[in-house]
Amino acid sequence: MSQLQVLRAKDYPRMPWKNGGGSTEEITRDAGVGLDGFGWRLSIADISESGGFSSFAGYQRIITVLEGEGMRLQVDGQPTRPLLPFDAFAFSGESQVSCSLLGGSIRDFNLIYSPERYCARLQWLDGSQRVFSSASTLLLFAVAAQVEVVLDESAQLLGRHDCLHLEGNQGLRTLNIQGRCCLIELTPR
């Protein structure tokens, strides 16, 4: 049976990075405690200076700048294109990664997942959208001050950085979305 919950940004716990260089607000995850044992994890990180990223061996990462001018990554010694707001970028969690900020501090949005355990799809949406999904886990992360979501017949109102989390989905669901947000679909392998 599916379970729907709305996670509010004001309730996200703050935790230190693995490398001790900063902190993250953890939005949600599938399992585990601390920085171990999860199959997927969603978070927001505050980056105030250029530097190295934590390693997550065995995981895939998708990162997106939420606030600020952006950053450029070095992934295993290779520079990336500039990552500007709402420009998603995927890389291996075991890669050696560092960032150079393009201006001042930024906030970024992170999906970290085990590709051996999950198939993942992440897409940024803006405006009025009608989306269909049969993924077992649906996450809808609001970026706008107000995002309206109708999931089948159930209406939800999300504030900035709130997250709708549907777990245990077993059928094709219809989402009518109004506002800027990120839709993440996860399906066990």
JSON list of C-alpha atoms in Angstrom, two decimals:
[
{"chain": "A", "resi": 1, "resn": "MET", "atom": "CA", "xyz": [0.00, 0.00, 0.00]},
{"chain": "A", "resi": 2, "resn": "SER", "atom": "CA", "xyz": [1.36, 3.43, -0.91]},
{"chain": "A", "resi": 3, "resn": "GLN", "atom": "CA", "xyz": [2.17, 6.05, 1.70]},
{"chain": "A", "resi": 4, "resn": "LEU", "atom": "CA", "xyz": [2.05, 9.80, 0.98]},
{"chain": "A", "resi": 5, "resn": "GLN", "atom": "CA", "xyz": [3.67, 12.41, 3.19]},
{"chain": "A", "resi": 6, "resn": "VAL", "atom": "CA", "xyz": [4.56, 16.07, 2.87]},
{"chain": "A", "resi": 7, "resn": "LEU", "atom": "CA", "xyz": [7.96, 16.93, 4.34]},
{"chain": "A", "resi": 8, "resn": "ARG", "atom": "CA", "xyz": [8.36, 20.55, 5.45]},
{"chain": "A", "resi": 9, "resn": "ALA", "atom": "CA", "xyz": [11.66, 22.39, 4.97]},
{"chain": "A", "resi": 10, "resn": "LYS", "atom": "CA", "xyz": [11.57, 23.79, 8.52]},
{"chain": "A", "resi": 11, "resn": "ASP", "atom": "CA", "xyz": [11.79, 20.21, 9.88]},
{"chain": "A", "resi": 12, "resn": "TYR", "atom": "CA", "xyz": [14.82, 18.96, 7.90]},
{"chain": "A", "resi": 13, "resn": "PRO", "atom": "CA", "xyz": [17.65, 17.86, 10.21]},
{"chain": "A", "resi": 14, "resn": "ARG", "atom": "CA", "xyz": [21.08, 19.41, 9.66]},
{"chain": "A", "resi": 15, "resn": "MET", "atom": "CA", "xyz": [24.07, 17.07, 9.61]},
{"chain": "A", "resi": 16, "resn": "PRO", "atom": "CA", "xyz": [27.82, 17.48, 8.95]},
{"chain": "A", "resi": 17, "resn": "TRP", "atom": "CA", "xyz": [29.39, 16.47, 5.66]},
{"chain": "A", "resi": 18, "resn": "LYS", "atom": "CA", "xyz": [31.35, 13.23, 5.59]},
{"chain": "A", "resi": 19, "resn": "ASN", "atom": "CA", "xyz": [34.56, 15.22, 5.05]},
{"chain": "A", "resi": 20, "resn": "GLY", "atom": "CA", "xyz": [33.70, 17.73, 7.79]},
{"chain": "A", "resi": 21, "resn": "GLY", "atom": "CA", "xyz": [33.86, 20.68, 5.38]},
{"chain": "A", "resi": 22, "resn": "GLY", "atom": "CA", "xyz": [30.28, 21.91, 5.82]},
{"chain": "A", "resi": 23, "resn": "SER", "atom": "CA", "xyz": [26.74, 20.85, 6.57]},
{"chain": "A", "resi": 24, "resn": "THR", "atom": "CA", "xyz": [23.69, 19.46, 4.80]},
{"chain": "A", "resi": 25, "resn": "GLU", "atom": "CA", "xyz": [19.95, 19.55, 5.40]},
{"chain": "A", "resi": 26, "resn": "GLU", "atom": "CA", "xyz": [18.69, 16.02, 4.86]},
{"chain": "A", "resi": 27, "resn": "ILE", "atom": "CA", "xyz": [15.28, 16.04, 3.18]},
{"chain": "A", "resi": 28, "resn": "THR", "atom": "CA", "xyz": [14.59, 12.30, 3.18]},
{"chain": "A", "resi": 29, "resn": "ARG", "atom": "CA", "xyz": [16.10, 8.86, 2.49]},
{"chain": "A", "resi": 30, "resn": "ASP", "atom": "CA", "xyz": [14.96, 5.29, 2.09]},
{"chain": "A", "resi": 31, "resn": "ALA", "atom": "CA", "xyz": [16.85, 3.67, 5.01]},
{"chain": "A", "resi": 32, "resn": "GLY", "atom": "CA", "xyz": [19.89, 3.75, 7.26]},
{"chain": "A", "resi": 33, "resn": "VAL", "atom": "CA", "xyz": [21.20, 6.28, 9.76]},
{"chain": "A", "resi": 34, "resn": "GLY", "atom": "CA", "xyz": [23.90, 8.92, 9.50]},
{"chain": "A", "resi": 35, "resn": "LEU", "atom": "CA", "xyz": [25.77, 8.62, 6.23]},
{"chain": "A", "resi": 36, "resn": "ASP", "atom": "CA", "xyz": [25.55, 4.85, 5.88]},
{"chain": "A", "resi": 37, "resn": "GLY", "atom": "CA", "xyz": [23.06, 2.22, 4.81]},
{"chain": "A", "resi": 38, "resn": "PHE", "atom": "CA", "xyz": [20.83, 4.20, 2.49]},
{"chain": "A", "resi": 39, "resn": "GLY", "atom": "CA", "xyz": [19.82, 3.20, -1.03]},
{"chain": "A", "resi": 40, "resn": "TRP", "atom": "CA", "xyz": [18.94, 6.81, -1.90]},
{"chain": "A", "resi": 41, "resn": "ARG", "atom": "CA", "xyz": [19.14, 10.15, -0.11]},
{"chain": "A", "resi": 42, "resn": "LEU", "atom": "CA", "xyz": [17.92, 13.67, -0.92]},
{"chain": "A", "resi": 43, "resn": "SER", "atom": "CA", "xyz": [19.57, 16.74, 0.63]},
{"chain": "A", "resi": 44, "resn": "ILE", "atom": "CA", "xyz": [20.42, 20.44, 0.37]},
{"chain": "A", "resi": 45, "resn": "ALA", "atom": "CA", "xyz": [24.01, 21.59, 0.98]},
{"chain": "A", "resi": 46, "resn": "ASP", "atom": "CA", "xyz": [25.32, 25.05, 1.74]},
{"chain": "A", "resi": 47, "resn": "ILE", "atom": "CA", "xyz": [28.68, 25.74, 0.08]},
{"chain": "A", "resi": 48, "resn": "SER", "atom": "CA", "xyz": [30.37, 28.92, 1.25]},
{"chain": "A", "resi": 49, "resn": "GLU", "atom": "CA", "xyz": [33.81, 28.36, -0.28]},
{"chain": "A", "resi": 50, "resn": "SER", "atom": "CA", "xyz": [35.52, 26.36, -3.01]},
{"chain": "A", "resi": 51, "resn": "GLY", "atom": "CA", "xyz": [36.78, 22.93, -1.93]},
{"chain": "A", "resi": 52, "resn": "GLY", "atom": "CA", "xyz": [36.47, 19.16, -2.02]},
{"chain": "A", "resi": 53, "resn": "PHE", "atom": "CA", "xyz": [33.38, 16.98, -2.00]},
{"chain": "A", "resi": 54, "resn": "SER", "atom": "CA", "xyz": [32.81, 13.93, 0.20]},
{"chain": "A", "resi": 55, "resn": "SER", "atom": "CA", "xyz": [33.27, 10.52, -1.38]},
{"chain": "A", "resi": 56, "resn": "PHE", "atom": "CA", "xyz": [30.30, 8.14, -1.64]},
{"chain": "A", "resi": 57, "resn": "ALA", "atom": "CA", "xyz": [31.75, 4.93, -3.13]},
{"chain": "A", "resi": 58, "resn": "GLY", "atom": "CA", "xyz": [29.13, 2.70, -4.76]},
{"chain": "A", "resi": 59, "resn": "TYR", "atom": "CA", "xyz": [26.71, 5.59, -5.34]},
{"chain": "A", "resi": 60, "resn": "GLN", "atom": "CA", "xyz": [25.73, 7.87, -8.20]},
{"chain": "A", "resi": 61, "resn": "ARG", "atom": "CA", "xyz": [25.21, 11.59, -7.53]},
{"chain": "A", "resi": 62, "resn": "ILE", "atom": "CA", "xyz": [23.08, 14.20, -9.28]},
{"chain": "A", "resi": 63, "resn": "ILE", "atom": "CA", "xyz": [23.70, 17.76, -8.14]},
{"chain": "A", "resi": 64, "resn": "THR", "atom": "CA", "xyz": [21.90, 21.00, -9.03]},
{"chain": "A", "resi": 65, "resn": "VAL", "atom": "CA", "xyz": [22.62, 24.58, -7.93]},
{"chain": "A", "resi": 66, "resn": "LEU", "atom": "CA", "xyz": [19.53, 26.03, -6.22]},
{"chain": "A", "resi": 67, "resn": "GLU", "atom": "CA", "xyz": [20.79, 29.47, -5.17]},
{"chain": "A", "resi": 68, "resn": "GLY", "atom": "CA", "xyz": [23.81, 31.58, -6.07]},
{"chain": "A", "resi": 69, "resn": "GLU", "atom": "CA", "xyz": [25.74, 32.17, -9.26]},
{"chain": "A", "resi": 70, "resn": "GLY", "atom": "CA", "xyz": [26.91, 28.60, -9.71]},
{"chain": "A", "resi": 71, "resn": "MET", "atom": "CA", "xyz": [30.07, 26.49, -9.63]},
{"chain": "A", "resi": 72, "resn": "ARG", "atom": "CA", "xyz": [32.44, 24.53, -11.78]},
{"chain": "A", "resi": 73, "resn": "LEU", "atom": "CA", "xyz": [33.46, 21.04, -10.72]},
{"chain": "A", "resi": 74, "resn": "GLN", "atom": "CA", "xyz": [36.69, 19.14, -11.23]},
{"chain": "A", "resi": 75, "resn": "VAL", "atom": "CA", "xyz": [35.75, 15.45, -11.51]},
{"chain": "A", "resi": 76, "resn": "ASP", "atom": "CA", "xyz": [38.75, 13.10, -11.45]},
{"chain": "A", "resi": 77, "resn": "GLY", "atom": "CA", "xyz": [40.93, 15.96, -12.69]},
{"chain": "A", "resi": 78, "resn": "GLN", "atom": "CA", "xyz": [38.62, 16.99, -15.54]},
{"chain": "A", "resi": 79, "resn": "PRO", "atom": "CA", "xyz": [36.83, 20.36, -15.45]},
{"chain": "A", "resi": 80, "resn": "THR", "atom": "CA", "xyz": [33.08, 20.37, -16.06]},
{"chain": "A", "resi": 81, "resn": "ARG", "atom": "CA", "xyz": [30.98, 22.97, -17.80]},
{"chain": "A", "resi": 82, "resn": "PRO", "atom": "CA", "xyz": [29.84, 25.77, -15.45]},
{"chain": "A", "resi": 83, "resn": "LEU", "atom": "CA", "xyz": [26.90, 24.54, -13.38]},
{"chain": "A", "resi": 84, "resn": "LEU", "atom": "CA", "xyz": [24.31, 27.30, -13.23]},
{"chain": "A", "resi": 85, "resn": "PRO", "atom": "CA", "xyz": [21.04, 27.32, -11.26]},
{"chain": "A", "resi": 86, "resn": "PHE", "atom": "CA", "xyz": [18.71, 24.41, -12.11]},
{"chain": "A", "resi": 87, "resn": "ASP", "atom": "CA", "xyz": [21.34, 22.77, -14.34]},
{"chain": "A", "resi": 88, "resn": "ALA", "atom": "CA", "xyz": [21.59, 19.13, -13.15]},
{"chain": "A", "resi": 89, "resn": "PHE", "atom": "CA", "xyz": [24.90, 17.27, -13.36]},
{"chain": "A", "resi": 90, "resn": "ALA", "atom": "CA", "xyz": [25.54, 13.55, -12.66]},
{"chain": "A", "resi": 91, "resn": "PHE", "atom": "CA", "xyz": [28.80, 11.96, -11.51]},
{"chain": "A", "resi": 92, "resn": "SER", "atom": "CA", "xyz": [30.07, 8.89, -9.69]},
{"chain": "A", "resi": 93, "resn": "GLY", "atom": "CA", "xyz": [30.09, 9.16, -5.91]},
{"chain": "A", "resi": 94, "resn": "GLU", "atom": "CA", "xyz": [33.55, 7.61, -5.77]},
{"chain": "A", "resi": 95, "resn": "SER", "atom": "CA", "xyz": [35.10, 10.23, -8.06]},
{"chain": "A", "resi": 96, "resn": "GLN", "atom": "CA", "xyz": [37.53, 12.77, -6.67]},
{"chain": "A", "resi": 97, "resn": "VAL", "atom": "CA", "xyz": [35.48, 15.99, -6.89]},
{"chain": "A", "resi": 98, "resn": "SER", "atom": "CA", "xyz": [36.17, 19.59, -5.97]},
{"chain": "A", "resi": 99, "resn": "CYS", "atom": "CA", "xyz": [34.28, 22.77, -6.78]},
{"chain": "A", "resi": 100, "resn": "SER", "atom": "CA", "xyz": [35.18, 26.35, -7.62]},
{"chain": "A", "resi": 101, "resn": "LEU", "atom": "CA", "xyz": [32.42, 28.82, -6.90]},
{"chain": "A", "resi": 102, "resn": "LEU", "atom": "CA", "xyz": [31.61, 31.21, -9.75]},
{"chain": "A", "resi": 103, "resn": "GLY", "atom": "CA", "xyz": [30.65, 33.98, -7.31]},
{"chain": "A", "resi": 104, "resn": "GLY", "atom": "CA", "xyz": [29.66, 33.89, -3.65]},
{"chain": "A", "resi": 105, "resn": "SER", "atom": "CA", "xyz": [28.06, 31.14, -1.60]},
{"chain": "A", "resi": 106, "resn": "ILE", "atom": "CA", "xyz": [25.61, 28.69, -3.16]},
{"chain": "A", "resi": 107, "resn": "ARG", "atom": "CA", "xyz": [23.02, 26.16, -2.05]},
{"chain": "A", "resi": 108, "resn": "ASP", "atom": "CA", "xyz": [22.80, 22.92, -3.98]},
{"chain": "A", "resi": 109, "resn": "PHE", "atom": "CA", "xyz": [20.32, 20.07, -4.23]},
{"chain": "A", "resi": 110, "resn": "ASN", "atom": "CA", "xyz": [21.64, 16.50, -4.16]},
{"chain": "A", "resi": 111, "resn": "LEU", "atom": "CA", "xyz": [20.29, 13.10, -5.04]},
{"chain": "A", "resi": 112, "resn": "ILE", "atom": "CA", "xyz": [22.66, 10.30, -4.04]},
{"chain": "A", "resi": 113, "resn": "TYR", "atom": "CA", "xyz": [21.55, 6.77, -4.93]},
{"chain": "A", "resi": 114, "resn": "SER", "atom": "CA", "xyz": [22.88, 3.25, -5.38]},
{"chain": "A", "resi": 115, "resn": "PRO", "atom": "CA", "xyz": [22.66, 2.38, -9.11]},
{"chain": "A", "resi": 116, "resn": "GLU", "atom": "CA", "xyz": [22.87, -1.30, -8.19]},
{"chain": "A", "resi": 117, "resn": "ARG", "atom": "CA", "xyz": [19.69, -0.98, -6.12]},
{"chain": "A", "resi": 118, "resn": "TYR", "atom": "CA", "xyz": [17.71, 1.75, -7.94]},
{"chain": "A", "resi": 119, "resn": "CYS", "atom": "CA", "xyz": [16.97, 3.23, -11.34]},
{"chain": "A", "resi": 120, "resn": "ALA", "atom": "CA", "xyz": [16.59, 7.00, -10.93]},
{"chain": "A", "resi": 121, "resn": "ARG", "atom": "CA", "xyz": [15.20, 9.81, -13.06]},
{"chain": "A", "resi": 122, "resn": "LEU", "atom": "CA", "xyz": [15.43, 13.49, -12.10]},
{"chain": "A", "resi": 123, "resn": "GLN", "atom": "CA", "xyz": [13.83, 16.36, -14.02]},
{"chain": "A", "resi": 124, "resn": "TRP", "atom": "CA", "xyz": [13.26, 20.05, -13.34]},
{"chain": "A", "resi": 125, "resn": "LEU", "atom": "CA", "xyz": [9.78, 21.34, -14.14]},
{"chain": "A", "resi": 126, "resn": "ASP", "atom": "CA", "xyz": [8.40, 24.87, -14.31]},
{"chain": "A", "resi": 127, "resn": "GLY", "atom": "CA", "xyz": [4.92, 26.24, -14.97]},
{"chain": "A", "resi": 128, "resn": "SER", "atom": "CA", "xyz": [1.93, 23.99, -15.43]},
{"chain": "A", "resi": 129, "resn": "GLN", "atom": "CA", "xyz": [2.75, 20.32, -16.08]},
{"chain": "A", "resi": 130, "resn": "ARG", "atom": "CA", "xyz": [0.83, 17.05, -16.25]},
{"chain": "A", "resi": 131, "resn": "VAL", "atom": "CA", "xyz": [3.09, 14.08, -15.56]},
{"chain": "A", "resi": 132, "resn": "PHE", "atom": "CA", "xyz": [2.43, 10.34, -15.39]},
{"chain": "A", "resi": 133, "resn": "SER", "atom": "CA", "xyz": [4.63, 7.97, -13.40]},
{"chain": "A", "resi": 134, "resn": "SER", "atom": "CA", "xyz": [4.63, 4.35, -12.27]},
{"chain": "A", "resi": 135, "resn": "ALA", "atom": "CA", "xyz": [7.86, 4.65, -10.23]},
{"chain": "A", "resi": 136, "resn": "SER", "atom": "CA", "xyz": [7.65, 3.01, -6.80]},
{"chain": "A", "resi": 137, "resn": "THR", "atom": "CA", "xyz": [9.03, 6.16, -5.13]},
{"chain": "A", "resi": 138, "resn": "LEU", "atom": "CA", "xyz": [8.05, 9.67, -6.23]},
{"chain": "A", "resi": 139, "resn": "LEU", "atom": "CA", "xyz": [9.65, 12.78, -4.74]},
{"chain": "A", "resi": 140, "resn": "LEU", "atom": "CA", "xyz": [8.50, 16.26, -5.70]},
{"chain": "A", "resi": 141, "resn": "PHE", "atom": "CA", "xyz": [10.77, 19.01, -4.34]},
{"chain": "A", "resi": 142, "resn": "ALA", "atom": "CA", "xyz": [9.35, 22.55, -4.47]},
{"chain": "A", "resi": 143, "resn": "VAL", "atom": "CA", "xyz": [11.59, 25.46, -5.42]},
{"chain": "A", "resi": 144, "resn": "ALA", "atom": "CA", "xyz": [8.95, 28.16, -5.88]},
{"chain": "A", "resi": 145, "resn": "ALA", "atom": "CA", "xyz": [7.40, 29.83, -2.82]},
{"chain": "A", "resi": 146, "resn": "GLN", "atom": "CA", "xyz": [4.24, 27.90, -3.63]},
{"chain": "A", "resi": 147, "resn": "VAL", "atom": "CA", "xyz": [3.82, 24.73, -5.68]},
{"chain": "A", "resi": 148, "resn": "GLU", "atom": "CA", "xyz": [0.41, 23.15, -6.15]},
{"chain": "A", "resi": 149, "resn": "VAL", "atom": "CA", "xyz": [0.30, 19.40, -6.74]},
{"chain": "A", "resi": 150, "resn": "VAL", "atom": "CA", "xyz": [-2.70, 17.23, -7.45]},
{"chain": "A", "resi": 151, "resn": "LEU", "atom": "CA", "xyz": [-1.74, 13.56, -7.20]},
{"chain": "A", "resi": 152, "resn": "ASP", "atom": "CA", "xyz": [-4.65, 11.64, -8.68]},
{"chain": "A", "resi": 153, "resn": "GLU", "atom": "CA", "xyz": [-7.46, 13.41, -6.74]},
{"chain": "A", "resi": 154, "resn": "SER", "atom": "CA", "xyz": [-5.43, 14.50, -3.68]},
{"chain": "A", "resi": 155, "resn": "ALA", "atom": "CA", "xyz": [-4.38, 18.19, -3.68]},
{"chain": "A", "resi": 156, "resn": "GLN", "atom": "CA", "xyz": [-1.25, 19.34, -1.81]},
{"chain": "A", "resi": 157, "resn": "LEU", "atom": "CA", "xyz": [0.27, 22.79, -1.38]},
{"chain": "A", "resi": 158, "resn": "LEU", "atom": "CA", "xyz": [4.06, 22.87, -0.98]},
{"chain": "A", "resi": 159, "resn": "GLY", "atom": "CA", "xyz": [6.12, 25.80, 0.24]},
{"chain": "A", "resi": 160, "resn": "ARG", "atom": "CA", "xyz": [9.68, 26.61, -0.81]},
{"chain": "A", "resi": 161, "resn": "HIS", "atom": "CA", "xyz": [11.92, 23.52, -0.36]},
{"chain": "A", "resi": 162, "resn": "ASP", "atom": "CA", "xyz": [9.07, 21.33, 0.93]},
{"chain": "A", "resi": 163, "resn": "CYS", "atom": "CA", "xyz": [8.97, 17.82, -0.52]},
{"chain": "A", "resi": 164, "resn": "LEU", "atom": "CA", "xyz": [6.08, 15.51, -1.36]},
{"chain": "A", "resi": 165, "resn": "HIS", "atom": "CA", "xyz": [7.15, 11.87, -0.83]},
{"chain": "A", "resi": 166, "resn": "LEU", "atom": "CA", "xyz": [5.09, 8.98, -2.21]},
{"chain": "A", "resi": 167, "resn": "GLU", "atom": "CA", "xyz": [6.44, 5.57, -1.24]},
{"chain": "A", "resi": 168, "resn": "GLY", "atom": "CA", "xyz": [5.23, 2.12, -2.33]},
{"chain": "A", "resi": 169, "resn": "ASN", "atom": "CA", "xyz": [3.47, 3.22, -5.50]},
{"chain": "A", "resi": 170, "resn": "GLN", "atom": "CA", "xyz": [2.11, 0.27, -7.49]},
{"chain": "A", "resi": 171, "resn": "GLY", "atom": "CA", "xyz": [0.31, 1.85, -10.41]},
{"chain": "A", "resi": 172, "resn": "LEU", "atom": "CA", "xyz": [0.35, 4.65, -12.94]},
{"chain": "A", "resi": 173, "resn": "ARG", "atom": "CA", "xyz": [-0.16, 7.95, -11.11]},
{"chain": "A", "resi": 174, "resn": "THR", "atom": "CA", "xyz": [-1.15, 11.31, -12.55]},
{"chain": "A", "resi": 175, "resn": "LEU", "atom": "CA", "xyz": [0.48, 14.47, -11.17]},
{"chain": "A", "resi": 176, "resn": "ASN", "atom": "CA", "xyz": [-0.81, 17.90, -12.12]},
{"chain": "A", "resi": 177, "resn": "ILE", "atom": "CA", "xyz": [1.83, 20.39, -11.03]},
{"chain": "A", "resi": 178, "resn": "GLN", "atom": "CA", "xyz": [1.84, 24.18, -10.94]},
{"chain": "A", "resi": 179, "resn": "GLY", "atom": "CA", "xyz": [5.16, 25.89, -10.11]},
{"chain": "A", "resi": 180, "resn": "ARG", "atom": "CA", "xyz": [8.92, 25.29, -10.27]},
{"chain": "A", "resi": 181, "resn": "CYS", "atom": "CA", "xyz": [9.96, 21.95, -8.79]},
{"chain": "A", "resi": 182, "resn": "CYS", "atom": "CA", "xyz": [12.07, 18.85, -9.23]},
{"chain": "A", "resi": 183, "resn": "LEU", "atom": "CA", "xyz": [10.46, 15.46, -9.84]},
{"chain": "A", "resi": 184, "resn": "ILE", "atom": "CA", "xyz": [12.49, 12.40, -8.87]},
{"chain": "A", "resi": 185, "resn": "GLU", "atom": "CA", "xyz": [11.38, 8.89, -9.76]},
{"chain": "A", "resi": 186, "resn": "LEU", "atom": "CA", "xyz": [13.08, 5.87, -8.14]},
{"chain": "A", "resi": 187, "resn": "THR", "atom": "CA", "xyz": [12.40, 2.23, -8.93]},
{"chain": "A", "resi": 188, "resn": "PRO", "atom": "CA", "xyz": [14.14, -0.76, -7.32]},
{"chain": "A", "resi": 189, "resn": "ARG", "atom": "CA", "xyz": [16.18, -2.92, -9.70]}
]
